[in-house]
Amino acid sequence: MKRISLTQHLIEEQRLHNTIPSELRLLIEVVSRACKTISHSVSKGALGDVLGAASTENVQGEIQKKLDIISNEILLQANEWGGHLAAMASEEMESFHPIPNRYPKGEYLLLFDPLDGSSNIDVNVTIGTIFSVLKAPEGMQEPSEQDFLQAGTKQVAAGYAVYGPQTMLVLTTGNGVNCFTLDREMGSWVMTQRDIKIPADTAEYAINASNARHWFPPVRRYVDELEQGKAGPRGKNFNMRWIASMVADVHRILNRGGIFMYPADARDPDKPGKLRLMYEANPMSLIIEQAGGAASDGHQRILSIQPTGLHQRVAVFLGSKNEVERVTGYHQVT
Ligand code: P6P
């Protein structure tokens, strides 16, 4: 495959599809540069005094890790001066972050989980950054939380950086999914996979099985069948993976198929799941669908959900299309 840079890809996409105006290209390049900085901080580990917990909690009531805060700051500072954004929102901040008056404002809204998989940071397991891009409503003057509450189908771009053995950037602007590997010597993102597609079938599933006693019947039935293997109704054996880092699990699924599940369960029937719609489920669902997969909350397409809150949670079943359709079907009959 011809190795091209992220910049060349974005310019070629603009020529081909006219879907990446210069402001959006600037936004994507600024975010990708911030992810390089985050990767650099993450890779220092104990040498950079970036490990361990901060003394604060985020809006989710979770103890923040130092790197959660560092990564959030990196994204805020990288994006606020460029004139491409009207506002930002983050898992780590209760309310949205308007662009300071000293900077020009643009027409895009950027949402992100600055460092996903934080429980893995201190034990050197893969983590990542997830981001979602929306257009600000026409004629918007002063941004409000309501302006962010757009269905996932309205995203104009979505992506993640995965900080693993390689640092990679996975991006969609609505015409397929492309992967870039960070060339640390050159400091540039180089395309290493073009138009990636997820196999419609799989023999691998991802769920936190320690919650099995709390699962509702449709999930119980689906996983039981997988566990019965060749002798069971599925007629084949399945493998299980759970990295407890959505970015890492999704990246594996994007590359070799699989189904990722974080369902609602009986621990808190009012809580529709753990993952957040706006800056985890929506961007990942767009990427998965653009790669030929599917993403549902058990009842409907995640991208069709009309948000009601910036930090609302949603149940997530995403990955190989035929498996997501099967488990979603069980929610209609079980
Ligand atoms: P559990 C990380 O905290 C995260 O938000 C996702 O990245 C990951 O898939 C999930 O939570 C792990 O949750 O309950 O298995 O620790």
Tab-separated table of C-alpha atoms and ligand atoms in Angstrom:
chain	number	residue	atom	x	y	z
A	1	MET	CA	0.000	0.000	0.000
A	2	LYS	CA	1.291	3.487	-0.842
A	3	ARG	CA	2.290	5.138	2.422
A	4	ILE	CA	0.737	8.595	2.638
A	5	SER	CA	0.572	11.074	5.505
A	6	LEU	CA	-2.601	12.044	7.348
A	7	THR	CA	-2.417	15.477	5.719
A	8	GLN	CA	-2.209	14.025	2.197
A	9	HIS	CA	-5.108	11.686	2.992
A	10	LEU	CA	-7.293	14.548	4.223
A	11	ILE	CA	-6.527	16.670	1.163
A	12	GLU	CA	-7.235	13.748	-1.181
A	13	GLU	CA	-10.496	13.015	0.665
A	14	GLN	CA	-11.502	16.648	0.229
A	15	ARG	CA	-10.830	16.429	-3.526
A	16	LEU	CA	-12.731	13.114	-3.811
A	17	HIS	CA	-15.711	13.704	-1.588
A	18	ASN	CA	-15.721	17.420	-0.775
A	19	THR	CA	-16.494	16.468	2.819
A	20	ILE	CA	-13.460	17.901	4.598
A	21	PRO	CA	-13.433	21.674	4.367
A	22	SER	CA	-10.209	23.292	5.519
A	23	GLU	CA	-11.588	24.059	9.000
A	24	LEU	CA	-12.405	20.371	9.543
A	25	ARG	CA	-9.017	19.355	8.181
A	26	LEU	CA	-7.373	21.771	10.620
A	27	LEU	CA	-9.484	20.322	13.457
A	28	ILE	CA	-8.482	16.747	12.649
A	29	GLU	CA	-4.817	17.659	12.318
A	30	VAL	CA	-4.845	19.577	15.619
A	31	VAL	CA	-6.519	16.664	17.416
A	32	SER	CA	-4.066	14.185	15.859
A	33	ARG	CA	-1.157	16.373	17.016
A	34	ALA	CA	-2.635	16.466	20.548
A	35	CYS	CA	-2.839	12.658	20.488
A	36	LYS	CA	0.877	12.557	19.655
A	37	THR	CA	1.520	14.685	22.745
A	38	ILE	CA	-0.694	12.441	24.878
A	39	SER	CA	1.124	9.373	23.541
A	40	HIS	CA	4.422	10.971	24.532
A	41	SER	CA	3.155	11.680	28.085
A	42	VAL	CA	1.646	8.207	28.454
A	43	SER	CA	4.845	6.495	27.328
A	44	LYS	CA	6.919	8.240	30.026
A	45	GLY	CA	5.090	6.342	32.784
A	46	ALA	CA	6.776	6.596	36.154
A	47	LEU	CA	9.681	8.513	34.605
A	48	GLY	CA	7.364	11.408	33.906
A	49	ASP	CA	5.643	11.425	37.283
A	50	VAL	CA	2.336	11.006	35.432
A	51	LEU	CA	1.086	7.799	37.033
A	52	GLY	CA	-1.312	7.360	39.901
A	53	ALA	CA	-4.474	9.131	40.972
A	54	ALA	CA	-5.074	12.847	41.113
A	55	SER	CA	-6.862	14.130	44.199
A	56	THR	CA	-10.051	14.848	42.261
A	57	GLU	CA	-13.176	13.100	40.969
A	58	ASN	CA	-14.765	13.637	37.572
A	59	VAL	CA	-18.442	14.223	36.853
A	60	GLN	CA	-18.887	10.460	36.672
A	61	GLY	CA	-17.811	10.214	40.306
A	62	GLU	CA	-14.646	8.386	39.243
A	63	ILE	CA	-11.278	9.156	40.825
A	64	GLN	CA	-9.293	10.878	38.108
A	65	LYS	CA	-5.839	9.658	37.186
A	66	LYS	CA	-3.131	12.258	36.716
A	67	LEU	CA	-2.990	11.297	33.032
A	68	ASP	CA	-6.763	11.827	32.665
A	69	ILE	CA	-6.275	15.453	33.652
A	70	ILE	CA	-3.055	15.893	31.669
A	71	SER	CA	-4.684	14.455	28.528
A	72	ASN	CA	-7.754	16.629	28.967
A	73	GLU	CA	-5.591	19.749	29.304
A	74	ILE	CA	-3.569	18.791	26.219
A	75	LEU	CA	-6.741	18.552	24.106
A	76	LEU	CA	-8.207	21.794	25.469
A	77	GLN	CA	-5.035	23.815	24.932
A	78	ALA	CA	-4.361	22.337	21.495
A	79	ASN	CA	-7.836	23.192	20.209
A	80	GLU	CA	-8.925	26.477	21.747
A	81	TRP	CA	-6.815	28.907	19.646
A	82	GLY	CA	-7.380	27.501	16.123
A	83	GLY	CA	-10.653	29.240	15.285
A	84	HIS	CA	-12.225	25.960	14.126
A	85	LEU	CA	-14.316	25.211	17.227
A	86	ALA	CA	-17.343	26.783	18.873
A	87	ALA	CA	-16.939	24.667	22.027
A	88	MET	CA	-15.650	21.382	23.432
A	89	ALA	CA	-17.008	18.731	25.808
A	90	SER	CA	-15.125	16.046	27.699
A	91	GLU	CA	-15.776	13.069	29.934
A	92	GLU	CA	-13.550	14.842	32.449
A	93	MET	CA	-15.562	18.075	32.619
A	94	GLU	CA	-19.107	18.471	33.995
A	95	SER	CA	-20.119	21.212	31.575
A	96	PHE	CA	-18.917	22.049	28.087
A	97	HIS	CA	-15.878	24.277	27.524
A	98	PRO	CA	-16.615	27.415	25.452
A	99	ILE	CA	-13.819	28.873	23.353
A	100	PRO	CA	-12.281	31.798	25.306
A	101	ASN	CA	-13.324	35.198	23.937
A	102	ARG	CA	-9.709	36.036	23.064
A	103	TYR	CA	-9.883	33.448	20.266
A	104	PRO	CA	-12.077	33.336	17.119
A	105	LYS	CA	-14.848	30.736	17.133
A	106	GLY	CA	-15.565	28.193	14.418
A	107	GLU	CA	-18.452	26.015	13.331
A	108	TYR	CA	-17.517	22.685	14.923
A	109	LEU	CA	-18.136	21.054	18.289
A	110	LEU	CA	-15.502	18.620	19.570
A	111	LEU	CA	-16.298	15.952	22.162
A	112	PHE	CA	-13.773	13.567	23.643
A	113	ASP	CA	-12.838	11.009	26.223
A	114	PRO	CA	-9.253	12.191	26.632
A	115	LEU	CA	-7.927	8.965	28.075
A	116	ASP	CA	-10.171	5.908	27.954
A	117	GLY	CA	-9.319	2.812	29.966
A	118	SER	CA	-7.770	4.694	32.854
A	119	SER	CA	-7.744	1.632	35.130
A	120	ASN	CA	-5.066	0.260	32.783
A	121	ILE	CA	-2.708	3.255	32.951
A	122	ASP	CA	-0.767	2.262	36.054
A	123	VAL	CA	-0.291	-1.328	34.879
A	124	ASN	CA	0.987	-0.454	31.389
A	125	VAL	CA	-1.965	-1.873	29.445
A	126	THR	CA	-3.253	-0.254	26.244
A	127	ILE	CA	-5.393	2.906	26.588
A	128	GLY	CA	-6.666	5.485	24.122
A	129	THR	CA	-8.298	8.791	23.241
A	130	ILE	CA	-11.760	8.887	21.610
A	131	PHE	CA	-13.143	11.927	19.785
A	132	SER	CA	-16.318	12.948	17.986
A	133	VAL	CA	-16.962	15.992	15.772
A	134	LEU	CA	-20.349	17.663	15.271
A	135	LYS	CA	-21.302	20.838	13.438
A	136	ALA	CA	-22.628	23.637	15.599
A	137	PRO	CA	-26.300	24.385	14.779
A	138	GLU	CA	-26.804	27.000	12.043
A	139	GLY	CA	-26.953	30.517	13.424
A	140	MET	CA	-25.789	29.477	16.885
A	141	GLN	CA	-24.502	32.522	18.779
A	142	GLU	CA	-23.475	31.416	22.262
A	143	PRO	CA	-23.052	27.612	22.563
A	144	SER	CA	-25.186	25.706	25.076
A	145	GLU	CA	-25.231	22.068	26.175
A	146	GLN	CA	-28.318	21.596	24.004
A	147	ASP	CA	-26.219	22.312	20.882
A	148	PHE	CA	-24.167	19.184	21.601
A	149	LEU	CA	-27.209	16.927	21.946
A	150	GLN	CA	-27.280	15.688	18.343
A	151	ALA	CA	-27.770	12.062	17.251
A	152	GLY	CA	-24.647	10.110	16.305
A	153	THR	CA	-25.664	10.190	12.630
A	154	LYS	CA	-24.873	13.927	12.704
A	155	GLN	CA	-21.159	13.340	13.365
A	156	VAL	CA	-18.963	14.722	10.565
A	157	ALA	CA	-15.885	12.871	11.839
A	158	ALA	CA	-14.969	10.411	14.574
A	159	GLY	CA	-11.784	8.691	15.597
A	160	TYR	CA	-9.578	7.308	18.279
A	161	ALA	CA	-5.902	7.069	19.092
A	162	VAL	CA	-4.751	3.780	20.602
A	163	TYR	CA	-1.609	3.881	22.767
A	164	GLY	CA	-0.415	0.280	22.495
A	165	PRO	CA	2.729	-1.422	21.153
A	166	GLN	CA	2.254	1.023	18.297
A	167	THR	CA	0.491	4.362	18.604
A	168	MET	CA	-2.231	4.410	15.958
A	169	LEU	CA	-4.926	6.843	14.846
A	170	VAL	CA	-8.173	5.446	13.425
A	171	LEU	CA	-10.372	7.961	11.591
A	172	THR	CA	-13.587	8.221	9.625
A	173	THR	CA	-14.988	11.324	7.939
A	174	GLY	CA	-17.952	9.402	6.542
A	175	ASN	CA	-16.265	7.588	3.635
A	176	GLY	CA	-14.793	4.482	5.252
A	177	VAL	CA	-12.249	3.952	8.029
A	178	ASN	CA	-8.508	4.490	7.681
A	179	CYS	CA	-5.694	3.712	10.127
A	180	PHE	CA	-2.475	5.656	10.616
A	181	THR	CA	0.610	4.552	12.545
A	182	LEU	CA	2.739	7.146	14.333
A	183	ASP	CA	6.214	7.322	12.814
A	184	ARG	CA	8.016	8.531	15.911
A	185	GLU	CA	11.229	9.370	14.024
A	186	MET	CA	9.400	11.693	11.654
A	187	GLY	CA	6.691	12.637	14.160
A	188	SER	CA	4.034	12.007	11.508
A	189	TRP	CA	0.950	9.834	11.117
A	190	VAL	CA	1.433	7.426	8.183
A	191	MET	CA	-1.498	5.525	6.630
A	192	THR	CA	-0.991	1.792	7.222
A	193	GLN	CA	-4.525	0.452	6.627
A	194	ARG	CA	-7.007	1.845	4.081
A	195	ASP	CA	-10.783	1.367	4.148
A	196	ILE	CA	-10.689	-1.330	6.846
A	197	LYS	CA	-13.693	-3.716	6.953
A	198	ILE	CA	-14.944	-5.844	9.867
A	199	PRO	CA	-15.790	-9.516	9.122
A	200	ALA	CA	-19.578	-9.994	9.423
A	201	ASP	CA	-19.060	-13.181	11.473
A	202	THR	CA	-16.699	-13.864	14.332
A	203	ALA	CA	-15.562	-16.437	16.888
A	204	GLU	CA	-14.555	-13.907	19.543
A	205	TYR	CA	-16.597	-11.909	22.055
A	206	ALA	CA	-15.750	-9.246	24.625
A	207	ILE	CA	-17.718	-8.730	27.838
A	208	ASN	CA	-16.856	-8.373	31.524
A	209	ALA	CA	-17.987	-11.854	32.565
A	210	SER	CA	-17.675	-11.045	36.282
A	211	ASN	CA	-21.070	-9.331	35.917
A	212	ALA	CA	-22.783	-12.492	34.571
A	213	ARG	CA	-25.049	-12.948	37.624
A	214	HIS	CA	-26.488	-9.471	36.962
A	215	TRP	CA	-27.186	-9.875	33.226
A	216	PHE	CA	-30.725	-9.658	31.881
A	217	PRO	CA	-32.069	-12.766	30.011
A	218	PRO	CA	-31.196	-11.744	26.405
A	219	VAL	CA	-27.503	-11.297	27.264
A	220	ARG	CA	-27.529	-14.399	29.453
A	221	ARG	CA	-28.971	-16.436	26.575
A	222	TYR	CA	-26.562	-15.021	23.983
A	223	VAL	CA	-23.408	-15.610	26.069
A	224	ASP	CA	-24.580	-19.063	27.251
A	225	GLU	CA	-24.833	-20.136	23.605
A	226	LEU	CA	-21.317	-18.871	22.898
A	227	GLU	CA	-19.984	-20.719	25.954
A	228	GLN	CA	-21.617	-23.982	24.820
A	229	GLY	CA	-19.325	-23.896	21.805
A	230	LYS	CA	-19.364	-26.565	19.084
A	231	ALA	CA	-21.804	-28.839	20.964
A	232	GLY	CA	-24.238	-25.961	21.486
A	233	PRO	CA	-26.692	-24.157	19.185
A	234	ARG	CA	-23.935	-22.076	17.573
A	235	GLY	CA	-22.098	-25.187	16.377
A	236	LYS	CA	-18.657	-23.612	16.846
A	237	ASN	CA	-16.260	-22.666	19.631
A	238	PHE	CA	-15.792	-19.036	20.644
A	239	ASN	CA	-12.891	-17.206	22.298
A	240	MET	CA	-13.242	-14.372	24.829
A	241	ARG	CA	-11.204	-11.214	25.339
A	242	TRP	CA	-11.771	-8.295	27.786
A	243	ILE	CA	-9.073	-5.629	27.982
A	244	ALA	CA	-11.181	-3.187	30.062
A	245	SER	CA	-10.162	-0.497	27.606
A	246	MET	CA	-12.871	0.118	25.008
A	247	VAL	CA	-10.374	1.555	22.527
A	248	ALA	CA	-8.209	-1.586	22.671
A	249	ASP	CA	-11.180	-3.980	22.394
A	250	VAL	CA	-12.707	-1.992	19.512
A	251	HIS	CA	-9.356	-1.834	17.698
A	252	ARG	CA	-9.012	-5.616	17.902
A	253	ILE	CA	-12.579	-6.050	16.616
A	254	LEU	CA	-11.964	-3.584	13.779
A	255	ASN	CA	-8.978	-5.683	12.699
A	256	ARG	CA	-10.189	-9.271	13.148
A	257	GLY	CA	-13.896	-9.155	13.948
A	258	GLY	CA	-15.679	-9.741	17.240
A	259	ILE	CA	-18.479	-8.360	19.339
A	260	PHE	CA	-18.020	-5.887	22.214
A	261	MET	CA	-20.750	-5.813	24.861
A	262	TYR	CA	-21.317	-3.518	27.804
A	263	PRO	CA	-25.007	-4.167	28.597
A	264	ALA	CA	-27.303	-2.663	31.171
A	265	ASP	CA	-27.693	-5.091	34.069
A	266	ALA	CA	-29.602	-5.641	37.304
A	267	ARG	CA	-26.983	-3.871	39.447
A	268	ASP	CA	-28.770	-0.613	38.645
A	269	PRO	CA	-31.798	-1.073	36.355
A	270	ASP	CA	-32.080	2.715	35.965
A	271	LYS	CA	-28.531	2.876	34.573
A	272	PRO	CA	-28.631	1.929	30.872
A	273	GLY	CA	-25.001	0.749	30.938
A	274	LYS	CA	-21.569	2.141	31.846
A	275	LEU	CA	-20.379	3.699	28.604
A	276	ARG	CA	-21.204	7.265	27.605
A	277	LEU	CA	-23.160	7.954	24.452
A	278	MET	CA	-21.708	11.264	23.258
A	279	TYR	CA	-17.958	10.641	23.416
A	280	GLU	CA	-17.572	6.859	23.607
A	281	ALA	CA	-20.495	4.963	22.037
A	282	ASN	CA	-21.326	7.427	19.230
A	283	PRO	CA	-17.806	7.863	17.797
A	284	MET	CA	-17.057	4.138	18.108
A	285	SER	CA	-20.415	3.251	16.523
A	286	LEU	CA	-19.761	5.509	13.535
A	287	ILE	CA	-16.349	3.923	13.018
A	288	ILE	CA	-17.770	0.399	13.335
A	289	GLU	CA	-20.659	1.101	10.910
A	290	GLN	CA	-18.298	2.785	8.430
A	291	ALA	CA	-16.237	-0.442	8.551
A	292	GLY	CA	-19.313	-2.557	7.735
A	293	GLY	CA	-20.166	-3.549	11.309
A	294	ALA	CA	-23.203	-2.755	13.461
A	295	ALA	CA	-23.789	-1.011	16.796
A	296	SER	CA	-26.949	-1.186	18.914
A	297	ASP	CA	-28.050	-0.583	22.491
A	298	GLY	CA	-29.938	-3.897	22.344
A	299	HIS	CA	-33.047	-2.255	20.947
A	300	GLN	CA	-32.032	0.371	18.383
A	301	ARG	CA	-29.111	1.625	16.338
A	302	ILE	CA	-26.899	3.646	18.697
A	303	LEU	CA	-26.348	6.352	16.080
A	304	SER	CA	-30.112	7.007	15.941
A	305	ILE	CA	-30.466	7.732	19.661
A	306	GLN	CA	-31.559	11.318	20.342
A	307	PRO	CA	-29.339	12.431	23.280
A	308	THR	CA	-30.864	14.042	26.375
A	309	GLY	CA	-27.679	14.758	28.320
A	310	LEU	CA	-23.984	15.348	27.675
A	311	HIS	CA	-22.901	12.488	29.933
A	312	GLN	CA	-25.745	10.072	29.424
A	313	ARG	CA	-24.870	6.394	29.420
A	314	VAL	CA	-25.979	3.731	26.953
A	315	ALA	CA	-25.809	-0.050	26.624
A	316	VAL	CA	-23.412	-1.059	23.848
A	317	PHE	CA	-23.343	-4.079	21.517
A	318	LEU	CA	-21.021	-3.410	18.577
A	319	GLY	CA	-18.817	-5.211	16.060
A	320	SER	CA	-19.428	-8.028	13.569
A	321	LYS	CA	-22.776	-7.303	11.986
A	322	ASN	CA	-24.305	-10.796	12.188
A	323	GLU	CA	-23.523	-11.148	15.905
A	324	VAL	CA	-24.846	-7.688	16.821
A	325	GLU	CA	-28.048	-8.446	14.888
A	326	ARG	CA	-28.397	-11.792	16.687
A	327	VAL	CA	-28.014	-10.416	20.240
A	328	THR	CA	-30.258	-7.443	19.362
A	329	GLY	CA	-32.842	-9.919	18.071
A	330	TYR	CA	-32.741	-11.758	21.413
A	331	HIS	CA	-33.708	-8.499	23.122
A	332	GLN	CA	-36.921	-8.489	21.100
A	333	VAL	CA	-37.963	-12.041	22.020
A	334	THR	CA	-36.278	-13.084	25.283
B	1	P6P	P1	-15.196	-2.574	33.588
B	1	P6P	C1	-12.859	2.092	30.910
B	1	P6P	O1	-13.065	2.545	32.235
B	1	P6P	C2	-14.227	1.887	30.291
B	1	P6P	O2	-14.920	3.086	30.238
B	1	P6P	C3	-14.076	1.290	28.897
B	1	P6P	O3	-12.937	1.714	28.243
B	1	P6P	C4	-14.037	-0.211	29.182
B	1	P6P	O4	-14.520	-0.992	28.103
B	1	P6P	C5	-14.953	-0.347	30.406
B	1	P6P	O5	-14.970	0.928	31.043
B	1	P6P	C6	-14.430	-1.379	31.379
B	1	P6P	O6	-15.401	-1.490	32.402
B	1	P6P	O7	-16.518	-2.537	34.341
B	1	P6P	O8	-14.937	-3.914	32.932
B	1	P6P	O9	-14.025	-2.086	34.383
